[in-house]
Amino acid sequence: MRTTVENVMTTDVAAVNQGASFHAVAELLISRGVSGVPVLDDDNHVVGVVSEADLLAKHEFKERYYGDGYRPPLRARLRHTVGSEGSGFYKALGETAGELMTAPAHTTTPDASVVLAARQMDKYGVKRLPVVDAGGRLIGIVSRRDLVKVFLRDDADIANQVRETIHSDTLGVEVTVSDAVVTLSGTLAEHSQAIKAVRLIENIDGVVAVHDNLSWKNDDIVNYPVWGGA
């Protein structure tokens, strides 16, 4: 079983309507202790995300244009011009969540794997993804912290899945797990079996690392696709 977004997401979501005021957004971020919230239309569809960075443009560009000679560093200027945050100057003029938000929002679905969610966060440089149903309506949110929960699986649970995945009893492989690190010991018939077993275990959600102490009787690695699938 693969861990999905539904297994780790938060359903008690702090969100704002696109007509919410700057003050209301700031108050919600502070009271809920979050760095960003989804922005919704009147039908609960996710239309964007507003974050602390969006609000801080108000301060940044006040200083820039009120006589102190401030000029944002090159990296910030590029981000404001072409990055995911859009134009900081125009956001500095915003008064509502709809004017302040970054849009469109990058979202995920409850049946998506946590691996896919992590890849999306990395690809788009975001810390959270609103979770939407088939109609695009908000049902939850998943953050980087939620994804880390996958690595808190019980060692016994991981060990059971490892044994089932590689059929360790049949192969005669000894499996031990400590702090989500899997150690494999034993002698297999083929070298390729050992490679396949390690690959399968590395892909199990919650596994931090695999220590391969396996040996084999026949080295068939010459004909085995090392970088391809088994």
Coordinates of C-alpha atoms in Angstrom, one line a residue:
M1 CA 0.0 0.0 0.0
R2 CA 1.3 3.4 -1.0
T3 CA 0.7 6.4 1.4
T4 CA -1.5 8.9 -0.2
V5 CA -2.2 12.6 0.5
E6 CA -5.5 11.7 2.1
N7 CA -3.5 9.7 4.8
V8 CA -1.5 12.7 6.0
M9 CA -3.4 15.9 5.0
T10 CA -5.1 18.3 7.4
T11 CA -8.8 18.7 6.9
D12 CA -9.2 21.6 9.4
V13 CA -8.0 24.2 6.8
A14 CA -7.5 27.9 7.4
A15 CA -8.8 29.6 4.2
V16 CA -10.1 33.0 3.1
N17 CA -12.5 34.2 0.5
Q18 CA -11.0 36.2 -2.4
G19 CA -12.8 39.3 -1.1
A20 CA -11.2 39.1 2.4
S21 CA -9.4 42.2 3.5
F22 CA -5.6 42.5 3.9
H23 CA -6.2 42.9 7.7
A24 CA -8.4 39.7 7.8
V25 CA -5.7 37.7 6.0
A26 CA -2.9 38.9 8.3
E27 CA -5.0 38.2 11.4
L28 CA -5.8 34.6 10.2
L29 CA -2.1 33.8 9.4
I30 CA -1.1 34.9 12.9
S31 CA -4.0 33.4 14.8
R32 CA -3.6 30.0 13.1
G33 CA 0.2 30.0 13.1
V34 CA 0.5 29.3 9.4
S35 CA 2.5 31.0 6.7
G36 CA -0.1 30.8 3.9
V37 CA -3.7 29.9 3.2
P38 CA -5.8 29.0 0.2
V39 CA -8.0 31.6 -1.4
L40 CA -11.5 30.5 -2.4
D41 CA -14.3 31.9 -4.6
D42 CA -17.9 31.9 -3.5
D43 CA -18.3 28.2 -4.5
N44 CA -15.4 27.0 -2.4
H45 CA -13.1 26.5 -5.5
V46 CA -9.4 27.2 -4.9
V47 CA -8.4 30.2 -6.9
G48 CA -5.0 31.0 -5.4
V49 CA -2.8 31.0 -2.3
V50 CA -1.9 34.0 -0.2
S51 CA 1.2 33.9 2.0
E52 CA 3.3 36.0 4.4
A53 CA 5.5 36.8 1.4
D54 CA 2.6 38.3 -0.5
L55 CA 1.7 40.5 2.5
L56 CA 5.2 41.6 3.1
A57 CA 5.4 43.1 -0.4
K58 CA 3.4 46.0 1.2
H59 CA 6.3 46.8 3.5
E60 CA 9.0 46.1 0.9
F61 CA 7.7 48.4 -1.8
K62 CA 6.7 51.2 0.6
E63 CA 10.4 51.5 1.5
R64 CA 11.4 51.3 -2.1
Y65 CA 9.3 54.2 -3.2
Y66 CA 9.2 56.4 -0.2
G67 CA 12.6 58.0 -0.4
D68 CA 15.2 55.8 1.2
G69 CA 16.7 54.6 -2.1
Y70 CA 15.9 50.9 -1.4
R71 CA 16.4 48.6 -4.3
P72 CA 15.6 44.9 -3.9
P73 CA 18.5 42.5 -4.7
L74 CA 18.7 41.0 -8.2
R75 CA 17.3 37.6 -7.0
A76 CA 14.3 39.3 -5.4
R77 CA 13.7 41.5 -8.5
L78 CA 13.7 38.4 -10.8
R79 CA 11.3 36.6 -8.5
H80 CA 8.9 39.5 -8.5
T81 CA 9.1 39.8 -12.2
V82 CA 9.0 36.2 -13.5
G83 CA 8.7 34.0 -10.4
S84 CA 5.8 32.2 -8.8
E85 CA 5.1 35.2 -6.6
G86 CA 4.4 37.5 -9.5
S87 CA 4.9 41.2 -9.3
G88 CA 5.7 42.4 -5.8
F89 CA 4.9 46.0 -6.8
Y90 CA 1.3 45.2 -7.8
K91 CA 0.8 43.1 -4.7
A92 CA 2.0 46.0 -2.6
L93 CA -1.1 47.8 -3.9
G94 CA -3.5 45.0 -3.1
E95 CA -6.2 45.3 -0.5
T96 CA -8.0 42.0 -0.7
A97 CA -6.9 38.3 -0.8
G98 CA -7.8 38.1 -4.4
E99 CA -5.4 41.0 -5.2
L100 CA -2.7 39.7 -3.0
M101 CA -2.7 36.0 -3.8
T102 CA -0.4 34.0 -6.0
A103 CA -2.5 32.4 -8.8
P104 CA -3.2 29.9 -10.1
A105 CA -2.8 27.7 -7.1
H106 CA -0.8 24.5 -7.3
T107 CA -3.1 21.8 -5.9
T108 CA -3.2 18.1 -5.4
T109 CA -5.9 15.4 -4.9
P110 CA -6.5 13.1 -1.9
D111 CA -5.6 10.0 -4.0
A112 CA -2.2 11.4 -5.1
S113 CA 0.8 9.7 -3.6
V114 CA 2.9 11.6 -1.0
V115 CA 5.9 11.1 -3.4
L116 CA 4.0 13.0 -6.1
A117 CA 3.0 15.7 -3.6
A118 CA 6.7 16.1 -2.6
R119 CA 7.7 16.4 -6.2
Q120 CA 5.2 19.1 -6.8
M121 CA 6.3 21.1 -3.8
D122 CA 9.9 20.9 -5.0
K123 CA 9.0 21.7 -8.6
Y124 CA 7.0 24.8 -7.8
G125 CA 9.0 25.9 -4.7
V126 CA 6.0 25.9 -2.4
K127 CA 5.6 24.8 1.2
R128 CA 2.0 23.5 1.0
L129 CA -0.6 22.2 -1.5
P130 CA -4.4 22.7 -1.2
V131 CA -6.1 19.4 -1.6
V132 CA -9.2 19.5 -3.9
D133 CA -11.9 17.2 -5.0
A134 CA -12.8 16.3 -8.6
G135 CA -14.7 19.6 -8.8
G136 CA -11.8 21.7 -7.7
R137 CA -13.3 22.4 -4.2
L138 CA -11.1 22.6 -1.1
I139 CA -11.2 19.5 1.1
G140 CA -7.8 19.8 2.9
I141 CA -4.2 20.9 2.8
V142 CA -0.9 19.1 2.8
S143 CA 2.3 20.7 4.0
R144 CA 6.0 19.7 4.0
R145 CA 5.5 18.8 7.7
D146 CA 2.7 16.5 6.8
L147 CA 4.9 14.6 4.3
V148 CA 7.5 14.1 7.0
K149 CA 4.9 12.1 9.0
V150 CA 5.5 9.2 6.5
F151 CA 8.9 8.7 8.2
L152 CA 7.3 8.2 11.6
R153 CA 5.9 4.8 10.7
D154 CA 6.4 2.1 13.3
D155 CA 9.4 -0.1 12.7
A156 CA 7.3 -3.3 13.1
D157 CA 4.9 -2.0 10.4
I158 CA 7.7 -1.3 8.0
A159 CA 9.2 -4.7 8.7
N160 CA 6.0 -6.5 7.9
Q161 CA 5.6 -4.6 4.6
V162 CA 9.2 -5.4 3.7
R163 CA 8.7 -9.1 4.3
E164 CA 5.5 -9.2 2.3
T165 CA 7.1 -7.1 -0.5
I166 CA 10.1 -9.3 -1.1
H167 CA 8.6 -12.6 0.2
S168 CA 11.5 -12.9 2.7
D169 CA 10.3 -16.2 4.2
T170 CA 10.5 -17.9 0.7
L171 CA 13.9 -16.3 -0.1
G172 CA 15.3 -17.0 3.3
V173 CA 16.1 -13.3 4.0
E174 CA 16.4 -11.9 7.5
V175 CA 14.8 -8.5 7.9
T176 CA 15.5 -6.1 10.8
V177 CA 14.3 -2.5 11.1
S178 CA 15.6 0.2 13.4
D179 CA 14.5 3.8 13.2
A180 CA 13.1 3.1 9.7
V181 CA 16.5 1.8 8.5
V182 CA 16.1 -1.7 7.0
T183 CA 18.9 -4.3 7.2
L184 CA 18.8 -7.4 5.0
S185 CA 20.9 -10.5 5.7
G186 CA 21.0 -13.9 4.1
T187 CA 22.1 -15.8 1.0
L188 CA 20.1 -15.7 -2.3
A189 CA 20.4 -17.9 -5.3
E190 CA 21.1 -14.9 -7.7
H191 CA 22.8 -11.6 -7.5
S192 CA 19.9 -10.0 -9.4
Q193 CA 17.5 -11.1 -6.6
A194 CA 19.4 -9.1 -4.1
I195 CA 19.4 -6.0 -6.4
K196 CA 15.7 -6.3 -6.9
A197 CA 14.9 -6.7 -3.2
V198 CA 16.9 -3.6 -2.3
R199 CA 15.1 -1.6 -5.0
L200 CA 11.7 -2.6 -3.9
I201 CA 12.4 -1.8 -0.3
E202 CA 13.8 1.6 -1.1
N203 CA 10.5 2.5 -2.6
I204 CA 8.5 1.7 0.5
D205 CA 7.0 4.8 2.1
G206 CA 8.8 5.6 5.4
V207 CA 12.0 3.7 4.7
V208 CA 15.0 6.0 5.4
A209 CA 17.7 3.7 4.1
V210 CA 18.5 0.0 3.2
H211 CA 21.6 -1.7 4.5
D212 CA 22.4 -4.5 2.1
N213 CA 24.2 -7.4 3.8
L214 CA 23.0 -10.0 1.3
S215 CA 25.2 -12.5 -0.5
W216 CA 24.4 -14.8 -3.4
K217 CA 25.4 -18.1 -5.0
N218 CA 25.4 -17.2 -8.6
D219 CA 26.5 -13.8 -10.0
D220 CA 24.1 -13.2 -12.9
I221 CA 24.6 -9.4 -12.8
V222 CA 26.2 -9.3 -16.3
N223 CA 22.8 -9.9 -17.9
Y224 CA 20.8 -7.8 -15.3
P225 CA 19.6 -4.3 -16.2
V226 CA 21.3 -2.3 -13.5
W227 CA 19.6 1.0 -14.3
G228 CA 16.4 -0.4 -15.7
G229 CA 13.5 -2.2 -14.3
A230 CA 13.6 -5.8 -13.3

